């Protein structure tokens, strides 16, 4: 059994839960317009083209069996027809300049665990562990469950990050074995949620209620996106709903940012938004609304 991983980050932090290694699994049912990991959305490996490194030598054009790479007359040195690219990855080795790569590599649980265990000293000294995120970890039920069990057999704390949309019976069982849940809430308005993430929020909110019955601590991760979920009304509704949870640890407020925008072009996607982060004053006001419902917040994770 193998899982498809698009990133492994050593030394990541979840405040209060020590130094961690985060495993990012590929595949997500949501299409949030602000997503900072667009390379994690698709379930399968996909071709990454880094135009800054491309010298325009044309070697990849000759290699591509589908004939979907062509010299460009303006902008980037080559253009790739993503509609027709099969992600066969045959072009990668033809590029001596590292302009072509894969987002997504397959690992067995043991291969991943060999990487995870290298940081065991940090986990012990800081009270940290492993975070399994994505993409959406609950879409890889068997793999995620096997990885959780391997870590826990070795006394490593496991947090699982979930968007809450794909939680069927099996996924529920997987999440029930985690030590900590990081649960993404994008907003309370079903119509705006559908417009901006591609799915309604009803299932996500009802799954959160179900998971709350597991008595596992939950940290809510809430991106703050201007025009989507940042009005007083939006925040009041979220605070009211979250205040009913029994196992809520806190809400992490993630201010809007554009750190992932460069990756959209690398996989042939467009980034639609043109927004600015919320001001420190507004973040403070939002924190105060949550505080009125006795909910702890912090900026970032
Ligand atoms: S991944 Fe395959 S189909 Fe796509 S550009 Fe490269 S060689 Fe062509
Ligand atoms: S082989 Fe690499 S450097 Fe040459 S044109 Fe293709 S992507 Fe650019």
XYZ file of C-alpha atoms and ligand atoms in Angstrom:
317
model
C 0.000 0.000 0.000
C 1.317 3.431 -0.952
C 0.209 6.984 -0.260
C 0.857 9.928 -2.516
C 2.714 12.747 -0.808
C 3.320 16.205 -2.253
C 5.344 17.696 0.587
C 7.066 16.790 3.836
C 7.870 19.656 6.184
C 10.223 19.122 9.102
C 10.091 21.460 12.071
C 6.527 22.662 11.543
C 4.679 23.875 14.638
C 1.202 23.582 16.064
C 1.313 25.946 19.020
C 1.074 23.946 22.247
C 1.781 20.688 20.404
C 5.516 20.980 19.878
C 7.816 20.523 16.926
C 6.270 18.374 14.246
C 6.819 16.738 10.896
C 3.925 17.436 8.548
C 3.068 14.956 5.821
C 0.966 16.456 3.021
C -1.119 13.856 1.156
C -2.449 14.638 -2.280
C -6.147 14.889 -3.136
C -8.828 17.249 -1.824
C -12.580 17.472 -2.556
C -12.646 21.263 -2.082
C -11.478 23.933 -4.502
C -11.033 26.959 -2.236
C -10.230 30.022 -4.320
C -7.580 31.080 -1.776
C -5.927 27.637 -1.521
C -2.193 28.008 -0.842
C -1.454 24.389 -1.804
C -3.111 23.984 -5.214
C -0.664 21.166 -5.947
C -2.436 19.175 -3.227
C -5.889 19.301 -4.813
C -5.538 16.661 -7.503
C -5.272 13.072 -6.315
C -2.585 11.990 -8.799
C 0.951 13.229 -9.505
C 1.106 16.282 -11.748
C 3.789 17.990 -13.777
C 5.421 21.111 -12.345
C 6.995 23.569 -14.746
C 9.256 26.214 -13.189
C 9.634 28.780 -15.954
C 12.391 30.689 -14.110
C 14.688 27.677 -14.530
C 13.777 26.956 -18.148
C 16.454 27.829 -20.748
C 14.216 27.205 -23.735
C 16.461 24.443 -25.101
C 13.445 22.537 -26.455
C 14.610 19.043 -25.436
C 11.310 18.326 -23.659
C 9.399 19.172 -26.854
C 11.080 16.289 -28.700
C 10.489 13.833 -25.858
C 6.810 14.477 -25.111
C 4.810 11.575 -26.639
C 1.617 13.647 -26.706
C 3.189 16.633 -28.473
C 1.764 19.049 -25.931
C 4.884 21.180 -25.282
C 5.694 24.015 -27.679
C 8.065 26.964 -27.819
C 6.315 30.122 -26.750
C 6.452 33.392 -28.635
C 6.038 35.503 -25.535
C 6.217 35.097 -21.757
C 7.524 31.758 -20.554
C 10.033 29.909 -22.801
C 7.702 26.958 -23.420
C 3.982 26.393 -23.058
C 2.356 23.121 -22.010
C -1.163 22.277 -23.097
C -2.432 21.059 -19.730
C -5.726 19.842 -21.154
C -3.866 17.257 -23.205
C -0.916 16.552 -20.887
C -1.312 13.029 -19.442
C 1.169 13.644 -16.606
C 3.238 10.725 -17.865
C 6.364 12.553 -16.581
C 8.466 11.357 -19.526
C 9.696 14.910 -20.138
C 11.257 15.338 -16.683
C 14.522 13.535 -17.335
C 15.018 15.422 -20.599
C 15.393 18.704 -18.707
C 18.946 19.252 -17.443
C 17.963 22.508 -15.753
C 15.450 21.214 -13.227
C 12.566 23.159 -14.785
C 10.352 20.071 -14.902
C 9.453 18.155 -11.756
C 6.651 16.086 -10.241
C 4.261 17.237 -7.561
C 3.413 13.980 -5.798
C 5.504 10.926 -4.974
C 4.397 7.526 -3.746
C 5.613 6.281 -0.359
C 4.910 3.162 1.661
C 4.103 3.647 5.341
C 7.534 2.263 6.263
C 9.320 4.646 3.895
C 7.488 7.602 5.393
C 8.054 6.387 8.904
C 11.806 6.170 8.239
C 11.690 9.892 7.452
C 9.443 10.692 10.425
C 11.550 8.854 13.004
C 14.634 10.961 12.164
C 13.089 13.824 14.167
C 12.118 11.679 17.167
C 14.442 13.610 19.489
C 12.648 16.865 18.650
C 9.241 15.308 19.240
C 10.353 14.086 22.666
C 11.982 17.315 23.787
C 9.120 19.561 22.585
C 6.035 17.370 23.067
C 5.596 17.309 19.304
C 4.885 14.593 16.762
C 3.482 14.070 13.311
C 0.766 16.008 11.522
C -0.954 14.272 8.620
C -2.561 16.808 6.339
C -3.061 17.552 2.702
C -4.952 17.740 0.538
C -7.287 15.649 2.588
C -5.904 12.859 4.782
C -9.312 11.227 5.184
C -9.435 10.463 1.441
C -6.572 7.994 2.008
C -8.284 5.997 4.736
C -6.238 2.768 4.760
C -2.924 4.548 4.303
C -3.637 7.228 6.906
C -4.835 4.633 9.402
C -1.708 2.518 8.891
C 0.515 5.576 9.294
C -1.292 6.687 12.463
C -0.910 3.209 13.966
C 2.760 2.983 13.033
C 3.452 6.330 14.723
C 1.444 5.480 17.808
C 3.113 2.065 18.187
C 6.280 4.112 18.414
C 4.812 6.585 20.930
C 4.675 9.463 18.460
C 1.789 11.913 18.874
C -0.404 12.207 15.745
C -2.505 15.155 14.626
C -4.719 14.827 11.553
C -5.812 17.862 9.558
C -9.155 17.494 7.808
C -11.499 19.652 5.769
C -14.357 17.541 7.138
C -16.051 16.887 3.812
C -15.154 13.250 3.085
C -15.816 11.704 6.464
C -17.589 8.424 5.808
C -17.720 5.580 8.339
C -14.179 4.417 7.533
C -12.730 7.913 7.675
C -14.470 8.461 11.013
C -12.687 5.388 12.359
C -9.354 6.713 11.045
C -9.833 10.102 12.672
C -10.913 8.467 15.930
C -7.357 7.124 16.312
C -5.711 10.562 16.120
C -4.498 12.368 19.249
C -5.481 15.779 17.917
C -7.783 16.971 15.142
C -7.092 20.086 13.111
C -10.439 20.892 11.530
C -10.817 23.456 8.759
C -13.884 25.703 8.879
C -14.135 28.106 5.964
C -17.343 29.877 6.852
C -20.955 29.542 7.939
C -22.821 30.799 4.874
C -23.661 27.759 2.678
C -24.052 29.820 -0.504
C -20.754 31.681 -0.168
C -19.136 28.386 0.815
C -20.406 26.722 -2.348
C -19.381 29.721 -4.474
C -15.847 29.953 -3.082
C -14.898 26.348 -2.254
C -17.005 24.339 -4.708
C -19.023 22.584 -1.970
C -21.646 23.518 0.604
C -20.639 23.603 4.276
C -23.562 21.610 5.688
C -21.796 18.248 5.686
C -18.616 19.821 7.075
C -20.461 21.340 10.024
C -22.450 18.186 10.788
C -19.287 16.039 10.590
C -17.596 18.347 13.082
C -20.441 17.733 15.524
C -20.026 13.960 15.066
C -16.268 14.112 15.582
C -16.761 16.151 18.723
C -18.311 13.020 20.270
C -14.900 11.288 20.102
C -13.468 13.340 22.969
C -10.346 14.200 20.987
C -9.133 17.803 21.284
C -10.021 19.867 18.227
C -8.254 22.951 16.919
C -10.344 24.798 14.365
C -8.346 26.357 11.561
C -10.206 29.216 9.977
C -8.776 31.141 7.041
C -9.974 34.740 7.097
C -10.908 35.726 3.569
C -12.205 39.226 2.797
C -15.739 39.022 1.398
C -16.112 35.340 2.250
C -16.163 35.008 6.034
C -14.801 38.182 7.642
C -17.957 40.200 8.444
C -19.155 40.546 12.040
C -22.170 38.428 11.118
C -19.988 35.652 9.660
C -17.764 35.580 12.720
C -20.673 35.727 15.189
C -22.292 32.736 13.482
C -19.031 30.759 13.532
C -18.404 31.599 17.205
C -21.951 30.654 18.166
C -21.666 27.300 16.399
C -18.171 26.493 17.690
C -19.095 27.407 21.260
C -21.355 24.317 21.304
C -18.381 21.930 20.871
C -17.250 20.026 23.957
C -13.675 19.346 22.837
C -12.704 22.645 21.266
C -9.154 23.604 22.204
C -9.015 26.903 20.308
C -9.575 28.565 16.941
C -6.528 29.398 14.845
C -7.254 32.413 12.653
C -5.257 32.261 9.440
C -5.104 35.674 7.802
C -5.460 35.738 4.008
C -2.106 35.492 2.202
C -0.811 34.828 -1.274
C 2.257 32.688 -0.511
C 1.026 29.855 -2.725
C 0.172 31.914 -5.796
C 3.393 31.092 -7.662
C 2.459 27.397 -7.668
C -0.738 27.995 -9.658
C 1.226 28.908 -12.790
C 3.581 25.966 -12.231
C 0.685 23.512 -12.640
C -1.113 25.493 -15.326
C -3.866 27.010 -13.153
C -5.065 30.581 -12.730
C -5.279 32.324 -9.372
C -8.574 34.215 -9.367
C -8.451 36.372 -6.244
C -7.148 39.909 -5.872
C -7.464 40.607 -2.144
C -5.471 42.054 0.726
C -4.936 40.532 4.168
C -7.060 41.781 7.060
C -5.536 44.567 9.163
C -4.155 43.816 12.655
C -7.035 45.896 14.076
C -9.627 43.754 12.305
C -7.926 40.551 13.461
C -8.117 41.894 16.995
C -11.844 42.658 16.615
C -12.472 39.148 15.309
C -10.579 37.689 18.272
C -12.798 39.735 20.601
C -15.969 38.342 19.028
C -14.751 34.796 19.681
C -13.731 35.797 23.212
C -17.333 36.858 23.928
C -18.249 33.200 23.346
C -15.385 32.080 25.648
C -13.398 30.746 22.682
C -9.611 31.056 22.694
C -8.084 32.219 19.434
C -4.665 32.782 18.085
C -3.365 34.254 14.887
C -1.763 31.568 12.740
C -1.316 27.941 13.789
S 4.069 14.905 -18.560
Fe 4.035 13.633 -20.421
S 2.347 14.439 -21.635
Fe 2.804 15.976 -20.078
S 4.236 17.390 -21.037
Fe 5.498 15.860 -19.997
S 5.899 14.256 -21.495
Fe 4.220 15.514 -22.295
S 14.028 20.782 -21.392
Fe 13.843 22.084 -19.564
S 15.043 23.917 -20.076
Fe 14.692 22.824 -22.019
S 12.829 23.816 -22.856
Fe 12.162 22.009 -21.701
S 11.700 22.795 -19.642
Fe 12.923 24.360 -20.680
